[in-house]
CSV table of C-alpha atoms in Angstrom, one decimal:
chain,number,residue,atom,x,y,z
A,185,UNK,CA,-20.7,12.8,4.7
A,186,UNK,CA,-20.2,12.9,1.0
A,187,UNK,CA,-19.0,15.5,-1.4
A,188,UNK,CA,-17.4,15.9,-4.8
A,189,UNK,CA,-13.9,17.1,-6.1
A,190,UNK,CA,-11.9,17.4,-9.4
A,191,UNK,CA,-9.9,15.7,-10.6
A,192,UNK,CA,-10.4,12.1,-9.8
A,193,UNK,CA,-7.3,10.9,-11.8
A,194,UNK,CA,-4.5,12.8,-9.8
A,195,UNK,CA,-0.7,12.4,-10.1
A,196,UNK,CA,1.0,10.9,-6.9
A,197,UNK,CA,3.9,12.7,-5.3
A,198,UNK,CA,6.0,9.6,-4.9
A,199,UNK,CA,8.5,9.5,-7.7
A,200,UNK,CA,8.4,5.7,-8.3
A,201,UNK,CA,4.8,6.3,-9.2
A,202,UNK,CA,5.2,9.4,-11.2
A,203,UNK,CA,4.1,8.1,-14.6
A,204,UNK,CA,1.0,6.7,-13.0
A,205,UNK,CA,-2.3,8.1,-11.7
A,206,UNK,CA,-3.7,7.6,-8.4
A,207,UNK,CA,-7.4,7.6,-7.3
A,208,UNK,CA,-8.4,8.1,-3.8
A,209,UNK,CA,-12.2,7.6,-3.6
A,210,UNK,CA,-12.4,8.9,0.2
A,211,UNK,CA,-10.6,11.4,2.4
A,212,UNK,CA,-9.8,9.7,5.9
A,213,UNK,CA,-9.9,6.0,6.3
A,214,UNK,CA,-11.6,3.8,9.1
A,215,UNK,CA,-8.8,1.3,9.1
A,216,UNK,CA,-7.2,3.8,11.7
A,217,UNK,CA,-3.7,2.5,11.3
A,218,UNK,CA,-1.7,4.4,14.0
A,219,UNK,CA,1.4,5.1,11.6
A,220,UNK,CA,-0.7,6.4,8.7
A,221,UNK,CA,1.2,9.6,7.3
A,222,UNK,CA,-2.3,10.5,5.7
A,223,UNK,CA,-3.4,11.6,9.2
A,224,UNK,CA,-1.5,14.7,8.7
A,225,UNK,CA,-3.4,15.7,5.4
A,226,UNK,CA,-5.4,19.0,5.8
A,227,UNK,CA,-8.3,17.2,4.2
A,228,UNK,CA,-8.4,14.0,6.5
A,229,UNK,CA,-11.3,14.4,8.9
A,230,UNK,CA,-9.4,12.6,11.5
A,231,UNK,CA,-10.7,9.8,14.0
A,232,UNK,CA,-11.4,7.2,11.5
A,233,UNK,CA,-14.2,9.5,9.8
A,234,UNK,CA,-14.2,9.7,6.0
A,235,UNK,CA,-15.4,11.9,3.4
A,236,UNK,CA,-16.8,10.4,0.3
A,237,UNK,CA,-16.2,11.7,-3.0
A,238,UNK,CA,-19.6,11.2,-4.7
A,239,UNK,CA,-20.1,10.8,-8.4
A,240,UNK,CA,-16.6,9.6,-8.8
A,241,UNK,CA,-17.4,7.0,-11.4
A,242,UNK,CA,-19.2,9.5,-13.9
A,243,UNK,CA,-16.4,12.1,-13.5
A,244,UNK,CA,-13.8,9.4,-14.2
A,245,UNK,CA,-15.7,8.6,-17.4
A,246,UNK,CA,-15.6,12.2,-18.5
A,247,UNK,CA,-12.0,12.4,-17.7
A,248,UNK,CA,-10.9,9.4,-19.6
A,249,UNK,CA,-13.0,10.5,-22.7
A,250,UNK,CA,-11.1,13.9,-22.5
A,251,UNK,CA,-7.5,12.2,-22.4
A,252,UNK,CA,-5.6,11.7,-25.7
A,253,UNK,CA,-3.6,9.0,-24.2
A,254,UNK,CA,-5.0,6.7,-21.8
A,255,UNK,CA,-3.4,6.1,-18.2
A,256,UNK,CA,-0.4,3.8,-18.2
A,257,UNK,CA,-1.4,2.6,-14.7
A,258,UNK,CA,-4.0,3.7,-12.0
A,259,UNK,CA,-3.1,3.3,-8.4
A,260,UNK,CA,-5.6,2.3,-5.7
A,261,UNK,CA,-5.0,4.0,-3.3
A,262,UNK,CA,-2.5,6.5,-1.8
A,263,UNK,CA,-4.2,7.9,1.2
A,264,UNK,CA,-7.0,5.4,1.8
A,265,UNK,CA,-7.9,1.6,1.5
A,266,UNK,CA,-9.8,1.0,-1.8
A,267,UNK,CA,-12.0,-1.8,0.0
A,268,UNK,CA,-13.6,0.3,2.9
A,269,UNK,CA,-16.6,-2.0,3.8
A,270,UNK,CA,-19.1,0.6,3.0
A,271,UNK,CA,-21.9,-0.5,0.4
A,272,UNK,CA,-22.0,2.9,-1.5
A,273,UNK,CA,-18.1,3.3,-1.3
A,274,UNK,CA,-17.6,-0.4,-2.8
A,275,UNK,CA,-20.1,0.2,-5.5
A,276,UNK,CA,-18.5,3.3,-6.6
A,277,UNK,CA,-15.1,1.7,-6.3
A,278,UNK,CA,-16.1,-1.4,-8.2
A,279,UNK,CA,-17.6,0.8,-11.2
A,280,UNK,CA,-14.6,2.6,-11.6
A,281,UNK,CA,-12.2,-0.4,-11.5
A,282,UNK,CA,-14.6,-2.3,-13.9
A,283,UNK,CA,-14.3,0.9,-16.2
A,284,UNK,CA,-10.7,1.0,-16.1
A,285,UNK,CA,-9.9,-2.4,-16.8
A,286,UNK,CA,-12.7,-2.7,-19.7
A,287,UNK,CA,-10.3,0.1,-21.0
A,288,UNK,CA,-7.2,-2.0,-20.8
A,289,UNK,CA,-5.8,0.0,-18.1
A,290,UNK,CA,-3.6,-1.9,-15.7
A,291,UNK,CA,-4.5,-1.4,-11.9
A,292,UNK,CA,-2.0,-1.5,-9.1
A,293,UNK,CA,-4.1,-1.8,-5.9
A,294,UNK,CA,-2.7,-1.7,-2.4
A,295,UNK,CA,-5.0,-2.9,0.5
A,296,UNK,CA,-5.1,-4.1,4.2
A,297,UNK,CA,-8.8,-4.8,3.9
A,298,UNK,CA,-10.7,-7.8,3.0
A,299,UNK,CA,-11.3,-8.1,-0.9
A,300,UNK,CA,-15.1,-8.7,-1.6
A,301,UNK,CA,-15.8,-11.6,-3.8
A,302,UNK,CA,-17.3,-9.5,-6.6
A,303,UNK,CA,-13.9,-7.8,-7.0
A,304,UNK,CA,-12.3,-10.9,-7.3
A,305,UNK,CA,-14.3,-12.3,-10.0
A,306,UNK,CA,-13.8,-8.9,-11.9
A,307,UNK,CA,-10.1,-9.4,-11.3
A,308,UNK,CA,-10.1,-12.9,-12.6
A,309,UNK,CA,-11.7,-11.6,-16.0
A,310,UNK,CA,-8.6,-9.3,-16.3
A,311,UNK,CA,-5.9,-10.9,-14.3
A,312,UNK,CA,-3.1,-9.7,-16.6
A,313,UNK,CA,-3.9,-6.4,-15.8
A,314,UNK,CA,-4.3,-6.7,-12.2
A,315,UNK,CA,-1.3,-5.9,-9.8
A,316,UNK,CA,-2.0,-6.2,-6.1
A,317,UNK,CA,-0.2,-5.3,-3.0
A,318,UNK,CA,-1.4,-6.7,0.1
A,319,UNK,CA,0.0,-4.8,3.1
A,320,UNK,CA,1.0,-7.3,6.2
A,321,UNK,CA,4.0,-7.0,8.3
A,322,UNK,CA,3.6,-9.5,10.8
A,323,UNK,CA,1.6,-13.1,11.5
A,324,UNK,CA,0.9,-12.0,15.2
A,325,UNK,CA,-2.6,-10.9,15.3
A,326,UNK,CA,-2.2,-9.0,18.6
A,327,UNK,CA,0.4,-6.9,17.1
A,328,UNK,CA,-1.7,-6.1,14.0
A,329,UNK,CA,-4.8,-5.1,15.9
A,330,UNK,CA,-2.6,-2.7,18.2
A,331,UNK,CA,-1.4,-0.9,15.0
A,332,UNK,CA,-4.0,-1.5,12.6
A,333,UNK,CA,-7.1,-1.8,14.6
A,334,UNK,CA,-9.7,-1.4,11.8
A,335,UNK,CA,-7.7,-3.4,9.0
A,336,UNK,CA,-8.7,-7.0,8.4
A,337,UNK,CA,-6.8,-9.9,10.3
A,338,UNK,CA,-3.8,-11.5,9.5
A,339,UNK,CA,-5.6,-14.6,8.4
A,340,UNK,CA,-7.8,-12.4,6.2
A,341,UNK,CA,-5.1,-11.0,4.4
A,342,UNK,CA,-3.2,-14.1,3.9
A,343,UNK,CA,-6.6,-15.4,2.1
A,344,UNK,CA,-6.5,-12.0,0.0
A,345,UNK,CA,-2.9,-13.4,-1.4
A,346,UNK,CA,-4.2,-17.0,-1.9
A,347,UNK,CA,-7.3,-15.9,-3.7
A,348,UNK,CA,-5.3,-13.3,-5.8
A,349,UNK,CA,-2.5,-15.8,-6.7
A,350,UNK,CA,-5.3,-18.3,-7.5
A,351,UNK,CA,-6.9,-16.1,-10.1
A,352,UNK,CA,-3.6,-15.3,-11.7
A,353,UNK,CA,-3.1,-11.8,-10.7
A,354,UNK,CA,0.3,-10.4,-9.9
A,355,UNK,CA,0.7,-10.4,-6.1
A,356,UNK,CA,3.2,-8.5,-3.9
A,357,UNK,CA,3.5,-8.8,-0.2
A,358,UNK,CA,3.8,-5.1,1.0
A,359,UNK,CA,5.9,-5.2,4.4
A,360,UNK,CA,5.3,-1.5,5.0
A,361,UNK,CA,5.8,-0.1,7.4
A,362,UNK,CA,7.9,-2.6,9.4
A,363,UNK,CA,8.3,-1.5,12.9
A,364,UNK,CA,12.0,-1.5,14.0
A,365,UNK,CA,12.6,-4.1,16.8
A,366,UNK,CA,8.9,-5.3,16.7
A,367,UNK,CA,7.9,-6.5,13.2
A,368,UNK,CA,11.3,-6.6,11.8
A,369,UNK,CA,12.9,-9.2,14.1
A,370,UNK,CA,14.2,-12.3,12.2
A,371,UNK,CA,11.7,-14.5,14.0
A,372,UNK,CA,8.9,-12.3,13.0
A,373,UNK,CA,10.2,-11.9,9.3
A,374,UNK,CA,10.4,-15.8,9.1
A,375,UNK,CA,7.2,-16.6,10.2
A,376,UNK,CA,5.7,-13.9,7.7
A,377,UNK,CA,7.8,-15.0,4.8
A,378,UNK,CA,7.0,-18.8,5.5
A,379,UNK,CA,3.3,-18.1,5.4
A,380,UNK,CA,3.4,-16.2,2.1
A,381,UNK,CA,5.9,-18.4,0.4
A,382,UNK,CA,3.3,-21.2,1.2
A,383,UNK,CA,0.8,-19.3,-0.9
A,384,UNK,CA,2.8,-19.0,-3.9
A,385,UNK,CA,3.8,-15.3,-3.6
A,386,UNK,CA,7.1,-14.5,-4.9
A,387,UNK,CA,7.4,-10.9,-4.6
A,388,UNK,CA,7.9,-8.6,-1.7
A,389,UNK,CA,8.4,-4.9,-0.8
A,390,UNK,CA,9.6,-3.6,2.4
A,391,UNK,CA,10.2,-0.1,4.2
A,392,UNK,CA,10.5,1.2,7.5
A,393,UNK,CA,8.1,3.1,9.9
A,394,UNK,CA,9.0,6.9,9.2
A,395,UNK,CA,7.8,9.3,12.0
A,396,UNK,CA,6.1,12.6,11.0
A,397,UNK,CA,5.1,14.9,14.1
A,398,UNK,CA,1.4,14.0,13.3
A,399,UNK,CA,1.6,10.4,14.1
A,400,UNK,CA,3.8,10.4,17.2
A,401,UNK,CA,0.9,10.6,19.6
A,402,UNK,CA,-0.8,7.7,18.1
A,403,UNK,CA,2.7,5.6,18.1
A,404,UNK,CA,3.3,6.2,21.6
A,405,UNK,CA,2.3,2.7,22.7
A,406,UNK,CA,3.5,0.0,24.4
A,407,UNK,CA,3.4,-3.8,23.2
A,408,UNK,CA,4.7,-6.2,25.8
A,409,UNK,CA,8.4,-5.1,26.4
A,410,UNK,CA,8.4,-3.1,23.0
A,411,UNK,CA,8.3,0.7,23.8
A,412,UNK,CA,8.0,3.5,21.3
A,413,UNK,CA,9.7,6.2,23.0
A,414,UNK,CA,12.6,3.8,23.8
A,415,UNK,CA,13.1,2.8,20.0
A,416,UNK,CA,12.7,6.6,19.0
A,417,UNK,CA,15.7,7.4,21.2
A,418,UNK,CA,17.9,4.6,20.1
A,419,UNK,CA,16.9,4.5,16.3
A,420,UNK,CA,15.3,7.5,15.0
A,421,UNK,CA,18.4,10.0,14.6
A,422,UNK,CA,18.0,11.0,10.8
A,423,UNK,CA,15.8,13.4,9.1
A,424,UNK,CA,14.6,13.0,5.6
A,425,UNK,CA,12.1,14.2,3.2
A,426,UNK,CA,9.9,11.3,1.7
A,427,UNK,CA,10.0,11.3,-2.3
A,428,UNK,CA,11.1,15.1,-2.3
A,429,UNK,CA,7.9,16.2,-0.5
A,430,UNK,CA,8.6,19.4,1.9
A,431,UNK,CA,7.5,17.4,5.1
A,432,UNK,CA,10.7,16.4,7.3
A,433,UNK,CA,10.3,13.0,8.9
A,434,UNK,CA,12.6,10.8,10.9
A,435,UNK,CA,14.0,7.5,9.8
A,436,UNK,CA,15.7,4.7,11.6
A,437,UNK,CA,19.6,5.1,11.5
A,438,UNK,CA,21.3,4.0,8.1
A,439,UNK,CA,23.4,1.5,9.8
A,440,UNK,CA,20.2,-0.3,11.2
A,441,UNK,CA,18.2,0.0,7.8
A,442,UNK,CA,21.1,-1.5,6.1
A,443,UNK,CA,21.7,-4.5,8.4
A,444,UNK,CA,18.0,-5.4,8.6
A,445,UNK,CA,17.3,-4.9,4.6
A,446,UNK,CA,20.3,-7.2,4.1
A,447,UNK,CA,19.0,-9.8,6.4
A,448,UNK,CA,15.4,-9.5,4.8
A,449,UNK,CA,16.9,-10.2,1.3
A,450,UNK,CA,18.8,-13.2,2.7
A,451,UNK,CA,15.8,-14.8,4.3
A,452,UNK,CA,13.3,-13.9,1.7
A,453,UNK,CA,15.9,-15.8,-0.8
A,454,UNK,CA,15.6,-18.9,1.4
A,455,UNK,CA,11.8,-18.9,0.8
A,456,UNK,CA,12.0,-18.2,-2.9
A,457,UNK,CA,10.9,-14.6,-2.5
A,458,UNK,CA,12.4,-11.6,-4.2
A,459,UNK,CA,12.5,-8.6,-1.8
A,460,UNK,CA,12.9,-4.8,-2.8
A,461,UNK,CA,13.0,-1.6,-1.1
A,462,UNK,CA,12.3,1.9,-2.5
A,463,UNK,CA,14.3,5.0,-3.0
A,464,UNK,CA,11.5,7.1,-2.2
A,465,UNK,CA,11.6,5.7,1.4
A,466,UNK,CA,15.1,5.1,1.7
A,467,UNK,CA,16.9,7.9,-0.2
A,468,UNK,CA,20.2,7.5,1.5
A,469,UNK,CA,20.7,3.7,0.8
A,470,UNK,CA,18.6,2.6,-2.1
A,471,UNK,CA,18.7,3.8,-5.7
A,472,UNK,CA,15.7,1.6,-7.4
A,473,UNK,CA,11.9,1.4,-7.2
A,474,UNK,CA,9.9,-0.9,-5.1
A,475,UNK,CA,7.7,-1.9,-8.0
A,476,UNK,CA,7.9,-2.2,-11.8
A,477,UNK,CA,4.3,-2.1,-12.8
A,478,UNK,CA,4.3,0.3,-15.6
A,479,UNK,CA,4.2,-1.2,-18.9
A,480,UNK,CA,6.7,-0.5,-21.6
A,481,UNK,CA,5.7,1.7,-24.6
A,482,UNK,CA,5.5,-1.5,-26.6
A,483,UNK,CA,3.4,-3.4,-24.0
A,484,UNK,CA,1.1,-0.3,-23.6
A,485,UNK,CA,0.4,-0.2,-27.4
A,486,UNK,CA,-0.3,-4.0,-27.1
A,487,UNK,CA,-3.0,-3.4,-24.6
A,488,UNK,CA,-4.7,-0.9,-26.7
A,489,UNK,CA,-5.0,-2.7,-30.1
């Protein structure tokens, strides 16, 4: 179904994106990732269904015209994927991205879907203002299909990385969420980092699976000898509040996260990749941000001259 809602440009709740705006063209997402925290949002239709905010491009144009200062960065998207494979949605998404890039407004794009060719062609014309995060945590497509049944394949996401690097966009591997004792093992990480390094991606960000009450039923699965309930009992002992939000959630133990993040940094360095984590998702052990996409004031002025 379709519906309209104001505003199009919203402020994200995560502190590391506090100076940016976020656009979600839909409520709900057909990728059906088992771990997705957006399942708990009140406006989420659930079961992989979506609500499409019709007329968003025209509303965005009006909002930009009213602003005295252009956005420093626009993030697609915090609660859905920007490349949902439905023609009407892709058309609207393309119009908005084209409009923002024509206004010299940088984009930060996070996706686990196939990026259509026309978007890659658009990004190639504005590559200095396109920052892309490709979400991928494993090279095992059986694991991917278990936890991200509607997302594109491992091979499809690796192709995204190759194409984005080729057109000159800034590309980051988004290893989020890593599933403890399944996708964060040494063998799994080395296989992933090797593939990504071979595609000349040199940046990565990593965070672990957070457990909210709403996602526990969907995550209660087994994959070979990996068992969610056993991992929960062993590791998920610490309560936190993601990015200062009101909803409490469970994190893997501090000791486990420190050890694994340290191991990841060493492995990534061997492949020429710089890996970061974010204080929003690790408030007890990390102080910095997982990205630095916001332009400085001087760079911002240069963009709009």
